[in-house]
XYZ file of C-alpha atoms in Angstrom:
285
model
C -20.944 -30.327 -36.214
C -18.638 -29.970 -39.201
C -17.360 -26.415 -39.659
C -15.600 -25.258 -42.802
C -14.143 -22.113 -44.349
C -14.367 -21.967 -48.121
C -14.231 -19.908 -51.331
C -13.731 -16.219 -50.408
C -13.533 -16.797 -46.635
C -17.126 -17.909 -46.282
C -18.153 -20.007 -43.281
C -20.190 -23.165 -43.728
C -21.575 -26.195 -41.956
C -21.219 -29.509 -43.740
C -24.180 -31.867 -43.601
C -24.499 -35.060 -45.635
C -22.116 -33.901 -48.335
C -23.556 -30.396 -48.648
C -22.081 -27.080 -47.490
C -24.604 -24.681 -45.943
C -23.542 -21.027 -45.822
C -23.569 -19.534 -42.304
C -21.239 -16.597 -43.024
C -23.704 -14.209 -41.369
C -22.504 -15.583 -38.028
C -19.374 -13.436 -38.381
C -21.502 -10.386 -37.582
C -21.963 -11.816 -34.100
C -18.252 -11.938 -33.287
C -17.011 -9.448 -30.681
C -15.615 -6.227 -32.110
C -11.874 -6.061 -31.562
C -9.533 -3.168 -30.977
C -5.808 -3.106 -31.540
C -3.899 -5.056 -30.391
C -6.049 -8.035 -31.300
C -5.850 -10.960 -28.855
C -3.980 -14.111 -29.771
C -6.031 -16.861 -31.353
C -8.863 -17.437 -33.783
C -11.958 -15.534 -32.712
C -14.454 -17.805 -34.461
C -13.018 -20.835 -32.679
C -12.898 -18.913 -29.397
C -16.627 -18.166 -29.628
C -17.703 -21.381 -31.325
C -19.608 -22.873 -28.395
C -21.664 -19.716 -27.854
C -22.368 -19.217 -31.564
C -23.122 -22.829 -32.393
C -26.917 -22.746 -31.835
C -27.293 -19.754 -34.153
C -25.017 -21.375 -36.738
C -27.217 -24.457 -36.733
C -30.276 -22.251 -37.281
C -28.609 -20.460 -40.188
C -27.664 -23.778 -41.762
C -31.245 -25.028 -41.460
C -32.454 -22.242 -43.741
C -29.513 -22.166 -46.181
C -29.435 -24.089 -49.439
C -26.651 -26.652 -49.657
C -23.857 -26.870 -52.215
C -22.106 -30.179 -52.915
C -18.704 -30.346 -51.259
C -17.185 -31.024 -54.683
C -18.188 -27.534 -55.801
C -16.474 -25.482 -53.094
C -12.842 -24.523 -52.537
C -11.877 -25.498 -49.014
C -9.584 -23.247 -47.014
C -8.192 -24.169 -43.602
C -11.101 -24.331 -41.122
C -8.883 -22.343 -38.749
C -7.909 -18.916 -40.071
C -5.716 -17.474 -37.331
C -3.857 -19.923 -35.113
C -1.259 -18.302 -32.892
C 0.924 -21.359 -33.435
C 1.107 -24.802 -34.995
C 2.730 -27.378 -32.728
C 4.203 -30.632 -33.963
C 4.930 -33.899 -32.178
C 7.818 -35.832 -33.786
C 7.949 -39.572 -34.594
C 4.870 -40.440 -32.528
C 4.221 -43.933 -33.910
C 6.510 -46.884 -33.157
C 6.555 -48.108 -36.775
C 7.593 -44.639 -37.921
C 10.429 -44.682 -35.384
C 11.628 -47.926 -36.946
C 11.483 -46.604 -40.503
C 13.330 -43.464 -39.378
C 16.118 -45.674 -38.043
C 16.441 -47.177 -41.512
C 16.359 -43.879 -43.408
C 18.846 -41.212 -42.362
C 16.919 -38.559 -44.312
C 13.849 -38.889 -42.079
C 15.388 -38.134 -38.683
C 18.705 -37.455 -36.993
C 20.208 -40.233 -34.864
C 23.374 -40.334 -32.796
C 25.534 -43.470 -32.848
C 22.541 -45.474 -34.004
C 20.587 -44.653 -30.856
C 17.282 -42.863 -31.399
C 16.203 -40.033 -29.148
C 12.824 -40.288 -27.453
C 10.018 -37.850 -28.252
C 10.628 -36.133 -24.913
C 14.331 -35.772 -25.697
C 13.567 -34.253 -29.080
C 10.820 -32.006 -27.734
C 7.836 -30.504 -29.496
C 8.480 -28.262 -32.492
C 6.722 -25.291 -34.074
C 5.642 -24.706 -37.645
C 5.142 -21.162 -38.943
C 1.465 -20.198 -38.901
C 2.022 -18.731 -42.381
C 2.540 -22.290 -43.663
C -1.150 -23.102 -43.079
C -3.447 -23.776 -46.048
C -6.645 -25.651 -46.781
C -6.971 -28.817 -48.804
C -8.100 -27.076 -51.994
C -5.115 -24.727 -51.950
C -2.648 -27.569 -52.354
C 1.047 -27.892 -51.557
C 3.666 -25.961 -53.504
C 7.109 -27.584 -53.485
C 9.572 -24.986 -52.219
C 12.846 -26.912 -52.757
C 12.357 -28.859 -56.010
C 15.925 -30.194 -55.966
C 15.381 -31.832 -52.570
C 13.093 -34.514 -51.156
C 9.740 -33.304 -49.808
C 7.716 -35.912 -47.891
C 4.067 -36.247 -46.911
C 3.147 -36.962 -43.282
C -0.520 -37.733 -42.569
C -1.622 -36.744 -39.074
C -4.608 -36.042 -36.848
C -4.962 -32.280 -36.412
C -6.120 -31.171 -32.953
C -7.658 -27.687 -32.664
C -7.641 -26.015 -29.259
C -10.904 -24.344 -28.252
C -10.011 -22.113 -25.301
C -7.055 -20.403 -23.652
C -5.247 -23.116 -21.757
C -2.065 -23.406 -19.721
C -0.744 -26.089 -17.392
C -3.731 -28.342 -17.959
C -3.650 -31.911 -16.693
C -3.736 -34.906 -19.002
C -7.048 -35.931 -17.437
C -8.657 -32.584 -18.343
C -6.849 -31.957 -21.622
C -9.469 -33.223 -24.089
C -11.934 -30.753 -22.580
C -9.865 -27.946 -24.116
C -10.344 -29.255 -27.665
C -12.700 -27.492 -30.089
C -12.427 -30.194 -32.704
C -10.337 -32.262 -35.055
C -9.344 -32.198 -38.717
C -7.140 -34.064 -41.155
C -3.617 -32.654 -41.182
C -0.663 -32.894 -43.529
C 2.697 -32.028 -42.001
C 4.838 -31.604 -45.095
C 8.616 -31.586 -44.693
C 11.670 -31.073 -46.850
C 14.477 -33.408 -45.843
C 17.857 -32.015 -44.910
C 20.173 -31.036 -42.081
C 18.532 -27.753 -41.097
C 16.415 -27.354 -37.985
C 13.129 -29.269 -38.191
C 10.980 -26.152 -37.826
C 12.750 -24.517 -40.774
C 12.181 -27.552 -43.002
C 8.516 -27.871 -42.031
C 7.529 -24.203 -42.343
C 7.585 -23.249 -46.037
C 4.342 -21.746 -47.309
C 1.676 -24.472 -47.800
C 3.602 -27.101 -45.783
C 0.821 -27.293 -43.170
C -2.488 -28.482 -44.618
C -5.624 -28.660 -42.464
C -9.067 -29.739 -43.551
C -11.276 -30.244 -45.211
C -13.370 -29.141 -42.216
C -13.277 -29.188 -38.430
C -15.344 -31.871 -36.690
C -16.326 -30.709 -33.221
C -15.017 -32.744 -30.319
C -18.463 -33.889 -29.210
C -19.232 -35.309 -32.654
C -15.912 -37.091 -33.126
C -15.658 -38.672 -29.694
C -12.491 -40.592 -28.797
C -9.530 -39.318 -30.865
C -7.532 -42.377 -29.868
C -9.324 -44.891 -32.081
C -9.340 -43.523 -35.632
C -8.276 -45.456 -38.712
C -6.577 -43.273 -41.299
C -4.726 -43.572 -44.568
C -2.930 -41.592 -47.249
C -2.586 -42.456 -50.919
C -0.486 -40.781 -53.598
C -1.892 -41.089 -57.106
C -4.004 -43.984 -55.835
C -1.068 -45.891 -54.299
C -1.405 -46.613 -50.581
C 1.492 -45.059 -48.679
C 0.354 -44.669 -45.063
C -2.230 -46.537 -42.987
C -2.596 -46.785 -39.213
C -4.890 -46.133 -36.265
C -4.434 -43.319 -33.765
C -4.423 -45.888 -30.944
C -0.866 -46.637 -32.120
C 0.395 -43.227 -30.965
C 3.274 -43.348 -28.502
C 2.012 -40.199 -26.741
C -1.768 -39.787 -26.688
C -3.596 -36.661 -27.795
C -4.445 -35.785 -24.189
C -0.843 -36.138 -23.092
C 0.352 -34.021 -26.019
C -2.023 -31.217 -25.040
C -0.911 -31.359 -21.410
C 2.752 -31.367 -22.433
C 2.320 -28.474 -24.857
C 0.388 -26.454 -22.270
C 3.241 -26.870 -19.788
C 5.510 -24.981 -22.194
C 3.212 -22.665 -24.160
C -0.050 -20.954 -23.367
C -2.477 -22.475 -25.854
C -5.003 -20.175 -27.516
C -8.254 -20.867 -29.412
C -7.409 -22.109 -32.874
C -3.929 -23.342 -31.997
C -3.220 -26.563 -33.864
C -1.377 -29.634 -32.678
C -0.205 -31.925 -35.469
C -0.079 -35.102 -33.440
C 2.534 -37.137 -35.286
C 2.642 -39.387 -38.301
C 2.795 -43.124 -38.845
C 4.998 -45.299 -41.031
C 4.998 -44.939 -44.811
C 6.137 -41.352 -45.240
C 7.534 -40.718 -48.676
C 8.351 -38.165 -51.346
C 5.944 -36.297 -53.593
C 6.523 -34.390 -56.807
C 4.651 -31.630 -58.645
C 1.652 -33.202 -60.358
C 1.045 -35.768 -57.609
C -2.309 -35.939 -55.835
C -2.530 -36.960 -52.173
C -5.796 -38.441 -50.881
C -6.354 -38.773 -47.145
C -9.152 -40.506 -45.235
C -9.844 -40.331 -41.491
C -12.575 -42.169 -39.625
C -15.310 -39.840 -38.356
C -13.759 -36.832 -40.108
C -13.966 -37.553 -43.821
C -11.588 -37.371 -46.731
C -9.589 -34.680 -48.483
C -7.621 -34.432 -51.687
C -4.503 -32.273 -51.919
C -2.668 -31.484 -55.140
C 1.105 -30.986 -55.301
C 2.374 -28.124 -57.435
């Protein structure tokens, strides 16, 4: 199933290039009282609501995907977790470019030594909302990644069981402004976390460790790789994250980028393609 959020916070299922409105499913969500629990309630209840959503989509007219404005398929993550330099070729390019990562005496730190990082949840946008450059005098780079969306409250899960905690996957853009400040600061401006164009449920996508993906800027190929090239697998990332943080429904793991990261400017258009997910276009303002 492909789940999207679009236009004025409507909910849709995407089938064969058409968006079918299933917004009525929101009436079935549990009523909440203050304080609201952590996490995204639609994602938390997705498995239980899925049969009814499919029924609603069956009877709803479809709109071409080109005619809707895609928001992030996850509305309320409690956190966005990032995994740094998770492809060997990206490690090598970082060694050659001091603006990409910090290195001591020419010796790179491992992913475990660097640790996971957090992006502000307020940085999250959908593909149609675009990226707004926050520091125009500095270099802002694109980083194409597989976005992993957690489906249930999870802590201290094993690597062997980790993929069972996933609701689905989406295309992710982990935008970053280069500089000497802490990584989380430079990756958290508004619109610097793009997720979309929809969420593909875990059962439909299958193995997240064998996906070709690419990113182009104004038609020029910048990034291309396969998720099998990750240094730390998706399952291991989930297990690692859950050993530090309690993961809640809707939490997002941006699983690391490959080689080819580079700067973008206002007016550029980024186009991303992921096997078994789809494609999304993101404008830079």
